[in-house]
Amino acid sequence: AQSVSQHNHHVILSEAASLELGCNYSYGGTVNLFWYVQYPGQHLQLLLKYFSGDPLVKGIKGFEAEFIKSKFSFNLRKPSVQWSDTAEYFCAVIPNNAGNMLTFGGGTRLMVKP
Amino acid sequence: DTGVSQDPRHKITKRGQNVTFRCDPISEHNRLYWYRQTLGQGPEFLTYFQNEAQLEKSRLLSDRFSAERPKGSFSTLEIQRTEQGDSAMYLCASSATGATAEQYFGPGTRLTVT
């Protein structure tokens, strides 16, 4: 079945550590790619998105993600995390033949220790 | 606050009862989406509307689930004859029209079926 996989379910880091969260998808063809974040007690909100062009996408709060088509990957990175980055992160895909239906990965829960 | 709102925020019901949830999208958005999120999983797409037209409903989980958006503004999601497996967070999102339009999520309605 076509899917979105996030390899790490839980990640614990100390402040100032670098972050990389993996995301792989199994759809062929063109895809639109997203990372959403859910801070404790808050709504899901968009961190960044990729539709076309430069495969290195910069989002809010210092996050970036790189689309590697050959690896079907869209990993999220941040050079130096802060305690306020503690949240759950979701990778999501819209295949280009799927209307506007977001397909989400299972999420990665990040805890940043002060 | 002009974001997506959902009502109620929490619903506890007994198995076999019917429940209805409401979503009010951002006012200028003509697309509205419903997702379901179970514990430890990412959101799962259910259905979406463009104005009052339901453009995709094949992902609704069973014929006990139905959604309406009668005037192209707010939407309701109804679950008939609830089962314990229906316990989940039900999320609503809205967006403008367009392939690159961002989906804005509401706070969700948490359903517990006892």
mmCIF file with all atom_site columns, C-alpha atoms in Angstrom:
data_model
loop_
_atom_site.group_PDB
_atom_site.id
_atom_site.type_symbol
_atom_site.label_atom_id
_atom_site.label_alt_id
_atom_site.label_comp_id
_atom_site.label_asym_id
_atom_site.label_entity_id
_atom_site.label_seq_id
_atom_site.pdbx_PDB_ins_code
_atom_site.Cartn_x
_atom_site.Cartn_y
_atom_site.Cartn_z
_atom_site.occupancy
_atom_site.B_iso_or_equiv
_atom_site.pdbx_formal_charge
_atom_site.auth_seq_id
_atom_site.auth_comp_id
_atom_site.auth_asym_id
_atom_site.auth_atom_id
_atom_site.pdbx_PDB_model_num
ATOM 1   C CA . ALA A 1 1   ? 0.000   0.000  0.000  1.00 0.00 ? 1   ALA A CA 1
ATOM 2   C CA . GLN A 1 2   ? 1.130   3.533  -0.695 1.00 0.00 ? 2   GLN A CA 1
ATOM 3   C CA . SER A 1 3   ? 2.206   5.230  2.492  1.00 0.00 ? 3   SER A CA 1
ATOM 4   C CA . VAL A 1 4   ? 4.288   7.770  4.360  1.00 0.00 ? 4   VAL A CA 1
ATOM 5   C CA . SER A 1 5   ? 6.830   6.463  6.863  1.00 0.00 ? 5   SER A CA 1
ATOM 6   C CA . GLN A 1 6   ? 8.470   8.321  9.701  1.00 0.00 ? 6   GLN A CA 1
ATOM 7   C CA . HIS A 1 7   ? 11.235  6.200  11.116 1.00 0.00 ? 7   HIS A CA 1
ATOM 8   C CA . ASN A 1 8   ? 11.604  7.708  14.555 1.00 0.00 ? 8   ASN A CA 1
ATOM 9   C CA . HIS A 1 9   ? 8.591   7.644  16.828 1.00 0.00 ? 9   HIS A CA 1
ATOM 10  C CA . HIS A 1 10  ? 10.291  9.379  19.735 1.00 0.00 ? 10  HIS A CA 1
ATOM 11  C CA . VAL A 1 11  ? 13.392  11.567 19.753 1.00 0.00 ? 11  VAL A CA 1
ATOM 12  C CA . ILE A 1 12  ? 14.991  13.156 22.802 1.00 0.00 ? 12  ILE A CA 1
ATOM 13  C CA . LEU A 1 13  ? 17.621  15.856 22.339 1.00 0.00 ? 13  LEU A CA 1
ATOM 14  C CA . SER A 1 14  ? 19.374  18.415 24.444 1.00 0.00 ? 14  SER A CA 1
ATOM 15  C CA . GLU A 1 15  ? 19.101  22.093 23.573 1.00 0.00 ? 15  GLU A CA 1
ATOM 16  C CA . ALA A 1 16  ? 21.498  23.181 20.806 1.00 0.00 ? 16  ALA A CA 1
ATOM 17  C CA . ALA A 1 17  ? 21.707  19.673 19.360 1.00 0.00 ? 17  ALA A CA 1
ATOM 18  C CA . SER A 1 18  ? 21.053  19.220 15.664 1.00 0.00 ? 18  SER A CA 1
ATOM 19  C CA . LEU A 1 19  ? 17.848  17.574 14.505 1.00 0.00 ? 19  LEU A CA 1
ATOM 20  C CA . GLU A 1 20  ? 17.041  15.376 11.557 1.00 0.00 ? 20  GLU A CA 1
ATOM 21  C CA . LEU A 1 21  ? 13.706  13.602 11.282 1.00 0.00 ? 21  LEU A CA 1
ATOM 22  C CA . GLY A 1 22  ? 13.277  11.074 8.524  1.00 0.00 ? 22  GLY A CA 1
ATOM 23  C CA . CYS A 1 23  ? 10.328  10.825 6.158  1.00 0.00 ? 23  CYS A CA 1
ATOM 24  C CA . ASN A 1 24  ? 9.931   8.439  3.243  1.00 0.00 ? 24  ASN A CA 1
ATOM 25  C CA . TYR A 1 25  ? 6.961   7.974  0.960  1.00 0.00 ? 25  TYR A CA 1
ATOM 26  C CA . SER A 1 26  ? 6.072   5.222  -1.451 1.00 0.00 ? 26  SER A CA 1
ATOM 27  C CA . TYR A 1 27  ? 4.149   7.112  -4.150 1.00 0.00 ? 27  TYR A CA 1
ATOM 28  C CA . GLY A 1 28  ? 5.474   7.180  -7.689 1.00 0.00 ? 28  GLY A CA 1
ATOM 29  C CA . GLY A 1 29  ? 5.171   10.233 -9.858 1.00 0.00 ? 29  GLY A CA 1
ATOM 30  C CA . THR A 1 30  ? 4.914   13.827 -8.737 1.00 0.00 ? 30  THR A CA 1
ATOM 31  C CA . VAL A 1 31  ? 4.138   14.594 -5.111 1.00 0.00 ? 31  VAL A CA 1
ATOM 32  C CA . ASN A 1 32  ? 3.622   17.636 -2.944 1.00 0.00 ? 32  ASN A CA 1
ATOM 33  C CA . LEU A 1 33  ? 5.351   17.313 0.421  1.00 0.00 ? 33  LEU A CA 1
ATOM 34  C CA . PHE A 1 34  ? 4.694   18.890 3.801  1.00 0.00 ? 34  PHE A CA 1
ATOM 35  C CA . TRP A 1 35  ? 5.868   18.958 7.374  1.00 0.00 ? 35  TRP A CA 1
ATOM 36  C CA . TYR A 1 36  ? 3.321   19.865 10.049 1.00 0.00 ? 36  TYR A CA 1
ATOM 37  C CA . VAL A 1 37  ? 3.992   20.467 13.732 1.00 0.00 ? 37  VAL A CA 1
ATOM 38  C CA . GLN A 1 38  ? 1.701   20.145 16.717 1.00 0.00 ? 38  GLN A CA 1
ATOM 39  C CA . TYR A 1 39  ? 2.903   21.903 19.868 1.00 0.00 ? 39  TYR A CA 1
ATOM 40  C CA . PRO A 1 40  ? 1.430   20.673 23.149 1.00 0.00 ? 40  PRO A CA 1
ATOM 41  C CA . GLY A 1 41  ? -2.212  21.737 23.397 1.00 0.00 ? 41  GLY A CA 1
ATOM 42  C CA . GLN A 1 42  ? -2.215  23.458 20.010 1.00 0.00 ? 42  GLN A CA 1
ATOM 43  C CA . HIS A 1 43  ? -3.534  22.851 16.503 1.00 0.00 ? 43  HIS A CA 1
ATOM 44  C CA . LEU A 1 44  ? -1.580  21.241 13.709 1.00 0.00 ? 44  LEU A CA 1
ATOM 45  C CA . GLN A 1 45  ? 0.270   23.957 11.826 1.00 0.00 ? 45  GLN A CA 1
ATOM 46  C CA . LEU A 1 46  ? 2.334   23.978 8.668  1.00 0.00 ? 46  LEU A CA 1
ATOM 47  C CA . LEU A 1 47  ? 6.116   24.155 9.079  1.00 0.00 ? 47  LEU A CA 1
ATOM 48  C CA . LEU A 1 48  ? 7.073   24.004 5.416  1.00 0.00 ? 48  LEU A CA 1
ATOM 49  C CA . LYS A 1 49  ? 6.031   22.630 2.067  1.00 0.00 ? 49  LYS A CA 1
ATOM 50  C CA . TYR A 1 50  ? 7.546   21.556 -1.243 1.00 0.00 ? 50  TYR A CA 1
ATOM 51  C CA . PHE A 1 51  ? 5.762   21.663 -4.577 1.00 0.00 ? 51  PHE A CA 1
ATOM 52  C CA . SER A 1 52  ? 8.514   22.175 -7.125 1.00 0.00 ? 52  SER A CA 1
ATOM 53  C CA . GLY A 1 53  ? 11.800  23.976 -7.701 1.00 0.00 ? 53  GLY A CA 1
ATOM 54  C CA . ASP A 1 54  ? 14.669  24.089 -5.233 1.00 0.00 ? 54  ASP A CA 1
ATOM 55  C CA . PRO A 1 55  ? 14.595  20.784 -3.345 1.00 0.00 ? 55  PRO A CA 1
ATOM 56  C CA . LEU A 1 56  ? 15.917  22.480 -0.192 1.00 0.00 ? 56  LEU A CA 1
ATOM 57  C CA . VAL A 1 57  ? 12.947  24.191 1.408  1.00 0.00 ? 57  VAL A CA 1
ATOM 58  C CA . LYS A 1 58  ? 13.133  26.616 4.298  1.00 0.00 ? 58  LYS A CA 1
ATOM 59  C CA . GLY A 1 59  ? 10.246  26.948 6.721  1.00 0.00 ? 59  GLY A CA 1
ATOM 60  C CA . ILE A 1 60  ? 9.348   28.769 9.887  1.00 0.00 ? 60  ILE A CA 1
ATOM 61  C CA . LYS A 1 61  ? 11.384  28.765 13.097 1.00 0.00 ? 61  LYS A CA 1
ATOM 62  C CA . GLY A 1 62  ? 14.643  27.794 11.416 1.00 0.00 ? 62  GLY A CA 1
ATOM 63  C CA . PHE A 1 63  ? 13.446  24.460 10.040 1.00 0.00 ? 63  PHE A CA 1
ATOM 64  C CA . GLU A 1 64  ? 14.350  23.198 6.589  1.00 0.00 ? 64  GLU A CA 1
ATOM 65  C CA . ALA A 1 65  ? 13.711  20.042 4.607  1.00 0.00 ? 65  ALA A CA 1
ATOM 66  C CA . GLU A 1 66  ? 15.361  18.450 1.611  1.00 0.00 ? 66  GLU A CA 1
ATOM 67  C CA . PHE A 1 67  ? 13.471  16.583 -1.083 1.00 0.00 ? 67  PHE A CA 1
ATOM 68  C CA . ILE A 1 68  ? 15.554  13.756 -2.540 1.00 0.00 ? 68  ILE A CA 1
ATOM 69  C CA . LYS A 1 69  ? 13.483  12.289 -5.348 1.00 0.00 ? 69  LYS A CA 1
ATOM 70  C CA . SER A 1 70  ? 15.731  9.270  -5.905 1.00 0.00 ? 70  SER A CA 1
ATOM 71  C CA . LYS A 1 71  ? 15.323  8.280  -2.271 1.00 0.00 ? 71  LYS A CA 1
ATOM 72  C CA . PHE A 1 72  ? 11.618  9.175  -1.995 1.00 0.00 ? 72  PHE A CA 1
ATOM 73  C CA . SER A 1 73  ? 12.607  11.173 1.067  1.00 0.00 ? 73  SER A CA 1
ATOM 74  C CA . PHE A 1 74  ? 11.781  14.549 2.597  1.00 0.00 ? 74  PHE A CA 1
ATOM 75  C CA . ASN A 1 75  ? 13.776  14.788 5.813  1.00 0.00 ? 75  ASN A CA 1
ATOM 76  C CA . LEU A 1 76  ? 13.309  17.655 8.249  1.00 0.00 ? 76  LEU A CA 1
ATOM 77  C CA . ARG A 1 77  ? 16.325  19.381 9.772  1.00 0.00 ? 77  ARG A CA 1
ATOM 78  C CA . LYS A 1 78  ? 17.196  22.084 12.244 1.00 0.00 ? 78  LYS A CA 1
ATOM 79  C CA . PRO A 1 79  ? 20.813  22.934 13.106 1.00 0.00 ? 79  PRO A CA 1
ATOM 80  C CA . SER A 1 80  ? 20.174  23.804 16.750 1.00 0.00 ? 80  SER A CA 1
ATOM 81  C CA . VAL A 1 81  ? 16.984  22.894 18.594 1.00 0.00 ? 81  VAL A CA 1
ATOM 82  C CA . GLN A 1 82  ? 15.426  24.817 21.446 1.00 0.00 ? 82  GLN A CA 1
ATOM 83  C CA . TRP A 1 83  ? 13.253  23.671 24.322 1.00 0.00 ? 83  TRP A CA 1
ATOM 84  C CA . SER A 1 84  ? 10.313  25.342 22.551 1.00 0.00 ? 84  SER A CA 1
ATOM 85  C CA . ASP A 1 85  ? 10.667  22.889 19.648 1.00 0.00 ? 85  ASP A CA 1
ATOM 86  C CA . THR A 1 86  ? 9.229   20.156 21.861 1.00 0.00 ? 86  THR A CA 1
ATOM 87  C CA . ALA A 1 87  ? 6.272   18.962 19.798 1.00 0.00 ? 87  ALA A CA 1
ATOM 88  C CA . GLU A 1 88  ? 4.999   16.224 17.527 1.00 0.00 ? 88  GLU A CA 1
ATOM 89  C CA . TYR A 1 89  ? 6.078   16.455 13.892 1.00 0.00 ? 89  TYR A CA 1
ATOM 90  C CA . PHE A 1 90  ? 4.156   14.967 10.987 1.00 0.00 ? 90  PHE A CA 1
ATOM 91  C CA . CYS A 1 91  ? 5.309   14.456 7.432  1.00 0.00 ? 91  CYS A CA 1
ATOM 92  C CA . ALA A 1 92  ? 2.523   14.493 4.826  1.00 0.00 ? 92  ALA A CA 1
ATOM 93  C CA . VAL A 1 93  ? 2.181   13.899 1.099  1.00 0.00 ? 93  VAL A CA 1
ATOM 94  C CA . ILE A 1 94  ? -0.323  14.788 -1.590 1.00 0.00 ? 94  ILE A CA 1
ATOM 95  C CA . PRO A 1 95  ? 0.277   12.729 -4.724 1.00 0.00 ? 95  PRO A CA 1
ATOM 96  C CA . ASN A 1 96  ? -0.566  14.829 -7.744 1.00 0.00 ? 96  ASN A CA 1
ATOM 97  C CA . ASN A 1 97  ? -3.468  12.620 -8.724 1.00 0.00 ? 97  ASN A CA 1
ATOM 98  C CA . ALA A 1 98  ? -5.032  12.701 -5.268 1.00 0.00 ? 98  ALA A CA 1
ATOM 99  C CA . GLY A 1 99  ? -6.808  16.026 -5.164 1.00 0.00 ? 99  GLY A CA 1
ATOM 100 C CA . ASN A 1 100 ? -6.121  17.737 -1.876 1.00 0.00 ? 100 ASN A CA 1
ATOM 101 C CA . MET A 1 101 ? -6.029  14.658 0.329  1.00 0.00 ? 101 MET A CA 1
ATOM 102 C CA . LEU A 1 102 ? -3.114  14.826 2.734  1.00 0.00 ? 102 LEU A CA 1
ATOM 103 C CA . THR A 1 103 ? -1.650  11.440 3.664  1.00 0.00 ? 103 THR A CA 1
ATOM 104 C CA . PHE A 1 104 ? 0.245   11.704 6.941  1.00 0.00 ? 104 PHE A CA 1
ATOM 105 C CA . GLY A 1 105 ? 3.013   9.671  8.463  1.00 0.00 ? 105 GLY A CA 1
ATOM 106 C CA . GLY A 1 106 ? 2.665   8.351  11.983 1.00 0.00 ? 106 GLY A CA 1
ATOM 107 C CA . GLY A 1 107 ? 4.441   11.308 13.562 1.00 0.00 ? 107 GLY A CA 1
ATOM 108 C CA . THR A 1 108 ? 7.624   11.806 15.576 1.00 0.00 ? 108 THR A CA 1
ATOM 109 C CA . ARG A 1 109 ? 7.390   13.055 19.113 1.00 0.00 ? 109 ARG A CA 1
ATOM 110 C CA . LEU A 1 110 ? 10.358  15.313 19.876 1.00 0.00 ? 110 LEU A CA 1
ATOM 111 C CA . MET A 1 111 ? 11.351  16.216 23.400 1.00 0.00 ? 111 MET A CA 1
ATOM 112 C CA . VAL A 1 112 ? 14.070  18.826 23.879 1.00 0.00 ? 112 VAL A CA 1
ATOM 113 C CA . LYS A 1 113 ? 15.660  18.870 27.305 1.00 0.00 ? 113 LYS A CA 1
ATOM 114 C CA . PRO A 1 114 ? 16.649  22.314 28.605 1.00 0.00 ? 114 PRO A CA 1
ATOM 115 C CA . ASP B 2 1   ? -9.665  34.569 16.404 1.00 0.00 ? 1   ASP B CA 1
ATOM 116 C CA . THR B 2 2   ? -10.522 33.843 12.778 1.00 0.00 ? 2   THR B CA 1
ATOM 117 C CA . GLY B 2 3   ? -9.112  30.331 12.553 1.00 0.00 ? 3   GLY B CA 1
ATOM 118 C CA . VAL B 2 4   ? -10.969 27.069 12.044 1.00 0.00 ? 4   VAL B CA 1
ATOM 119 C CA . SER B 2 5   ? -13.265 26.286 14.941 1.00 0.00 ? 5   SER B CA 1
ATOM 120 C CA . GLN B 2 6   ? -14.808 22.984 15.959 1.00 0.00 ? 6   GLN B CA 1
ATOM 121 C CA . ASP B 2 7   ? -17.606 22.164 18.346 1.00 0.00 ? 7   ASP B CA 1
ATOM 122 C CA . PRO B 2 8   ? -17.756 20.406 20.700 1.00 0.00 ? 8   PRO B CA 1
ATOM 123 C CA . ARG B 2 9   ? -14.135 20.024 21.761 1.00 0.00 ? 9   ARG B CA 1
ATOM 124 C CA . HIS B 2 10  ? -14.922 16.847 23.675 1.00 0.00 ? 10  HIS B CA 1
ATOM 125 C CA . LYS B 2 11  ? -17.765 14.365 23.365 1.00 0.00 ? 11  LYS B CA 1
ATOM 126 C CA . ILE B 2 12  ? -18.390 11.288 25.482 1.00 0.00 ? 12  ILE B CA 1
ATOM 127 C CA . THR B 2 13  ? -21.122 8.999  24.247 1.00 0.00 ? 13  THR B CA 1
ATOM 128 C CA . LYS B 2 14  ? -22.371 5.497  24.808 1.00 0.00 ? 14  LYS B CA 1
ATOM 129 C CA . ARG B 2 15  ? -21.990 2.838  22.184 1.00 0.00 ? 15  ARG B CA 1
ATOM 130 C CA . GLY B 2 16  ? -24.884 2.856  19.760 1.00 0.00 ? 16  GLY B CA 1
ATOM 131 C CA . GLN B 2 17  ? -25.645 6.554  20.061 1.00 0.00 ? 17  GLN B CA 1
ATOM 132 C CA . ASN B 2 18  ? -25.395 9.008  17.183 1.00 0.00 ? 18  ASN B CA 1
ATOM 133 C CA . VAL B 2 19  ? -23.061 11.994 17.388 1.00 0.00 ? 19  VAL B CA 1
ATOM 134 C CA . THR B 2 20  ? -22.659 15.103 15.248 1.00 0.00 ? 20  THR B CA 1
ATOM 135 C CA . PHE B 2 21  ? -19.685 17.423 15.121 1.00 0.00 ? 21  PHE B CA 1
ATOM 136 C CA . ARG B 2 22  ? -19.548 20.898 13.645 1.00 0.00 ? 22  ARG B CA 1
ATOM 137 C CA . CYS B 2 23  ? -16.719 22.694 11.862 1.00 0.00 ? 23  CYS B CA 1
ATOM 138 C CA . ASP B 2 24  ? -16.611 26.378 10.972 1.00 0.00 ? 24  ASP B CA 1
ATOM 139 C CA . PRO B 2 25  ? -13.874 27.077 8.429  1.00 0.00 ? 25  PRO B CA 1
ATOM 140 C CA . ILE B 2 26  ? -11.949 30.275 7.867  1.00 0.00 ? 26  ILE B CA 1
ATOM 141 C CA . SER B 2 27  ? -14.565 32.483 6.241  1.00 0.00 ? 27  SER B CA 1
ATOM 142 C CA . GLU B 2 28  ? -12.944 33.031 2.859  1.00 0.00 ? 28  GLU B CA 1
ATOM 143 C CA . HIS B 2 29  ? -11.991 29.358 2.405  1.00 0.00 ? 29  HIS B CA 1
ATOM 144 C CA . ASN B 2 30  ? -14.160 27.342 0.059  1.00 0.00 ? 30  ASN B CA 1
ATOM 145 C CA . ARG B 2 31  ? -12.537 23.961 0.715  1.00 0.00 ? 31  ARG B CA 1
ATOM 146 C CA . LEU B 2 32  ? -13.206 22.048 3.905  1.00 0.00 ? 32  LEU B CA 1
ATOM 147 C CA . TYR B 2 33  ? -11.674 18.716 4.980  1.00 0.00 ? 33  TYR B CA 1
ATOM 148 C CA . TRP B 2 34  ? -12.326 16.136 7.674  1.00 0.00 ? 34  TRP B CA 1
ATOM 149 C CA . TYR B 2 35  ? -9.614  13.900 9.128  1.00 0.00 ? 35  TYR B CA 1
ATOM 150 C CA . ARG B 2 36  ? -9.535  11.382 11.944 1.00 0.00 ? 36  ARG B CA 1
ATOM 151 C CA . GLN B 2 37  ? -6.581  10.865 14.257 1.00 0.00 ? 37  GLN B CA 1
ATOM 152 C CA . THR B 2 38  ? -6.267  7.895  16.566 1.00 0.00 ? 38  THR B CA 1
ATOM 153 C CA . LEU B 2 39  ? -3.768  7.671  19.396 1.00 0.00 ? 39  LEU B CA 1
ATOM 154 C CA . GLY B 2 40  ? -0.198  7.368  18.198 1.00 0.00 ? 40  GLY B CA 1
ATOM 155 C CA . GLN B 2 41  ? -1.083  7.831  14.537 1.00 0.00 ? 41  GLN B CA 1
ATOM 156 C CA . GLY B 2 42  ? -1.077  10.666 12.058 1.00 0.00 ? 42  GLY B CA 1
ATOM 157 C CA . PRO B 2 43  ? -4.345  12.160 10.809 1.00 0.00 ? 43  PRO B CA 1
ATOM 158 C CA . GLU B 2 44  ? -6.272  10.050 8.299  1.00 0.00 ? 44  GLU B CA 1
ATOM 159 C CA . PHE B 2 45  ? -8.250  11.749 5.523  1.00 0.00 ? 45  PHE B CA 1
ATOM 160 C CA . LEU B 2 46  ? -12.004 11.137 5.533  1.00 0.00 ? 46  LEU B CA 1
ATOM 161 C CA . THR B 2 47  ? -13.697 13.514 3.088  1.00 0.00 ? 47  THR B CA 1
ATOM 162 C CA . TYR B 2 48  ? -13.629 17.002 1.624  1.00 0.00 ? 48  TYR B CA 1
ATOM 163 C CA . PHE B 2 49  ? -15.883 19.663 0.163  1.00 0.00 ? 49  PHE B CA 1
ATOM 164 C CA . GLN B 2 50  ? -15.477 22.445 -2.306 1.00 0.00 ? 50  GLN B CA 1
ATOM 165 C CA . ASN B 2 51  ? -18.217 24.872 -1.442 1.00 0.00 ? 51  ASN B CA 1
ATOM 166 C CA . GLU B 2 52  ? -21.254 22.641 -0.847 1.00 0.00 ? 52  GLU B CA 1
ATOM 167 C CA . ALA B 2 53  ? -20.088 19.829 -3.162 1.00 0.00 ? 53  ALA B CA 1
ATOM 168 C CA . GLN B 2 54  ? -18.592 16.755 -1.513 1.00 0.00 ? 54  GLN B CA 1
ATOM 169 C CA . LEU B 2 55  ? -15.779 15.906 -3.916 1.00 0.00 ? 55  LEU B CA 1
ATOM 170 C CA . GLU B 2 56  ? -14.362 12.858 -2.198 1.00 0.00 ? 56  GLU B CA 1
ATOM 171 C CA . LYS B 2 57  ? -16.135 10.548 0.189  1.00 0.00 ? 57  LYS B CA 1
ATOM 172 C CA . SER B 2 58  ? -14.748 7.132  -0.600 1.00 0.00 ? 58  SER B CA 1
ATOM 173 C CA . ARG B 2 59  ? -12.437 7.382  2.425  1.00 0.00 ? 59  ARG B CA 1
ATOM 174 C CA . LEU B 2 60  ? -15.266 7.668  4.930  1.00 0.00 ? 60  LEU B CA 1
ATOM 175 C CA . LEU B 2 61  ? -14.736 4.715  7.217  1.00 0.00 ? 61  LEU B CA 1
ATOM 176 C CA . SER B 2 62  ? -18.143 3.104  6.853  1.00 0.00 ? 62  SER B CA 1
ATOM 177 C CA . ASP B 2 63  ? -21.686 3.961  5.899  1.00 0.00 ? 63  ASP B CA 1
ATOM 178 C CA . ARG B 2 64  ? -22.216 5.043  9.499  1.00 0.00 ? 64  ARG B CA 1
ATOM 179 C CA . PHE B 2 65  ? -20.171 8.149  8.714  1.00 0.00 ? 65  PHE B CA 1
ATOM 180 C CA . SER B 2 66  ? -21.623 11.037 6.755  1.00 0.00 ? 66  SER B CA 1
ATOM 181 C CA . ALA B 2 67  ? -20.762 14.689 6.242  1.00 0.00 ? 67  ALA B CA 1
ATOM 182 C CA . GLU B 2 68  ? -22.617 17.696 4.949  1.00 0.00 ? 68  GLU B CA 1
ATOM 183 C CA . ARG B 2 69  ? -21.860 21.272 4.059  1.00 0.00 ? 69  ARG B CA 1
ATOM 184 C CA . PRO B 2 70  ? -25.289 22.510 3.052  1.00 0.00 ? 70  PRO B CA 1
ATOM 185 C CA . LYS B 2 71  ? -24.571 26.170 2.355  1.00 0.00 ? 71  LYS B CA 1
ATOM 186 C CA . GLY B 2 72  ? -20.899 25.969 1.604  1.00 0.00 ? 72  GLY B CA 1
ATOM 187 C CA . SER B 2 73  ? -19.948 27.443 4.956  1.00 0.00 ? 73  SER B CA 1
ATOM 188 C CA . PHE B 2 74  ? -19.928 25.266 8.098  1.00 0.00 ? 74  PHE B CA 1
ATOM 189 C CA . SER B 2 75  ? -19.878 21.485 7.892  1.00 0.00 ? 75  SER B CA 1
ATOM 190 C CA . THR B 2 76  ? -21.137 18.669 10.074 1.00 0.00 ? 76  THR B CA 1
ATOM 191 C CA . LEU B 2 77  ? -19.777 15.155 10.466 1.00 0.00 ? 77  LEU B CA 1
ATOM 192 C CA . GLU B 2 78  ? -22.210 12.577 11.799 1.00 0.00 ? 78  GLU B CA 1
ATOM 193 C CA . ILE B 2 79  ? -21.435 9.127  13.121 1.00 0.00 ? 79  ILE B CA 1
ATOM 194 C CA . GLN B 2 80  ? -24.411 6.854  13.562 1.00 0.00 ? 80  GLN B CA 1
ATOM 195 C CA . ARG B 2 81  ? -24.539 3.877  15.931 1.00 0.00 ? 81  ARG B CA 1
ATOM 196 C CA . THR B 2 82  ? -21.152 4.684  17.422 1.00 0.00 ? 82  THR B CA 1
ATOM 197 C CA . GLU B 2 83  ? -18.714 1.882  18.247 1.00 0.00 ? 83  GLU B CA 1
ATOM 198 C CA . GLN B 2 84  ? -15.780 1.893  20.642 1.00 0.00 ? 84  GLN B CA 1
ATOM 199 C CA . GLY B 2 85  ? -13.424 1.881  17.672 1.00 0.00 ? 85  GLY B CA 1
ATOM 200 C CA . ASP B 2 86  ? -14.772 5.285  16.672 1.00 0.00 ? 86  ASP B CA 1
ATOM 201 C CA . SER B 2 87  ? -13.012 6.848  19.674 1.00 0.00 ? 87  SER B CA 1
ATOM 202 C CA . ALA B 2 88  ? -10.551 9.302  18.158 1.00 0.00 ? 88  ALA B CA 1
ATOM 203 C CA . MET B 2 89  ? -9.818  12.958 17.506 1.00 0.00 ? 89  MET B CA 1
ATOM 204 C CA . TYR B 2 90  ? -11.811 14.316 14.571 1.00 0.00 ? 90  TYR B CA 1
ATOM 205 C CA . LEU B 2 91  ? -10.020 17.183 12.835 1.00 0.00 ? 91  LEU B CA 1
ATOM 206 C CA . CYS B 2 92  ? -11.367 19.730 10.418 1.00 0.00 ? 92  CYS B CA 1
ATOM 207 C CA . ALA B 2 93  ? -9.258  21.820 8.073  1.00 0.00 ? 93  ALA B CA 1
ATOM 208 C CA . SER B 2 94  ? -10.008 24.469 5.486  1.00 0.00 ? 94  SER B CA 1
ATOM 209 C CA . SER B 2 95  ? -8.174  25.985 2.566  1.00 0.00 ? 95  SER B CA 1
ATOM 210 C CA . ALA B 2 96  ? -8.561  28.272 -0.367 1.00 0.00 ? 96  ALA B CA 1
ATOM 211 C CA . THR B 2 97  ? -8.888  26.746 -3.840 1.00 0.00 ? 97  THR B CA 1
ATOM 212 C CA . GLY B 2 98  ? -5.681  25.902 -5.621 1.00 0.00 ? 98  GLY B CA 1
ATOM 213 C CA . ALA B 2 99  ? -3.137  23.130 -5.746 1.00 0.00 ? 99  ALA B CA 1
ATOM 214 C CA . THR B 2 100 ? -0.728  24.971 -3.451 1.00 0.00 ? 100 THR B CA 1
ATOM 215 C CA . ALA B 2 101 ? -3.272  26.204 -0.924 1.00 0.00 ? 101 ALA B CA 1
ATOM 216 C CA . GLU B 2 102 ? -2.353  25.486 2.687  1.00 0.00 ? 102 GLU B CA 1
ATOM 217 C CA . GLN B 2 103 ? -4.769  23.533 4.833  1.00 0.00 ? 103 GLN B CA 1
ATOM 218 C CA . TYR B 2 104 ? -5.421  25.208 8.191  1.00 0.00 ? 104 TYR B CA 1
ATOM 219 C CA . PHE B 2 105 ? -6.462  22.847 10.953 1.00 0.00 ? 105 PHE B CA 1
ATOM 220 C CA . GLY B 2 106 ? -8.909  23.330 13.779 1.00 0.00 ? 106 GLY B CA 1
ATOM 221 C CA . PRO B 2 107 ? -8.420  22.138 17.369 1.00 0.00 ? 107 PRO B CA 1
ATOM 222 C CA . GLY B 2 108 ? -10.355 18.926 16.835 1.00 0.00 ? 108 GLY B CA 1
ATOM 223 C CA . THR B 2 109 ? -13.209 17.165 18.581 1.00 0.00 ? 109 THR B CA 1
ATOM 224 C CA . ARG B 2 110 ? -12.162 14.316 20.846 1.00 0.00 ? 110 ARG B CA 1
ATOM 225 C CA . LEU B 2 111 ? -14.746 11.531 20.812 1.00 0.00 ? 111 LEU B CA 1
ATOM 226 C CA . THR B 2 112 ? -14.830 8.868  23.505 1.00 0.00 ? 112 THR B CA 1
ATOM 227 C CA . VAL B 2 113 ? -17.264 6.001  23.032 1.00 0.00 ? 113 VAL B CA 1
ATOM 228 C CA . THR B 2 114 ? -17.929 4.035  26.215 1.00 0.00 ? 114 THR B CA 1
#
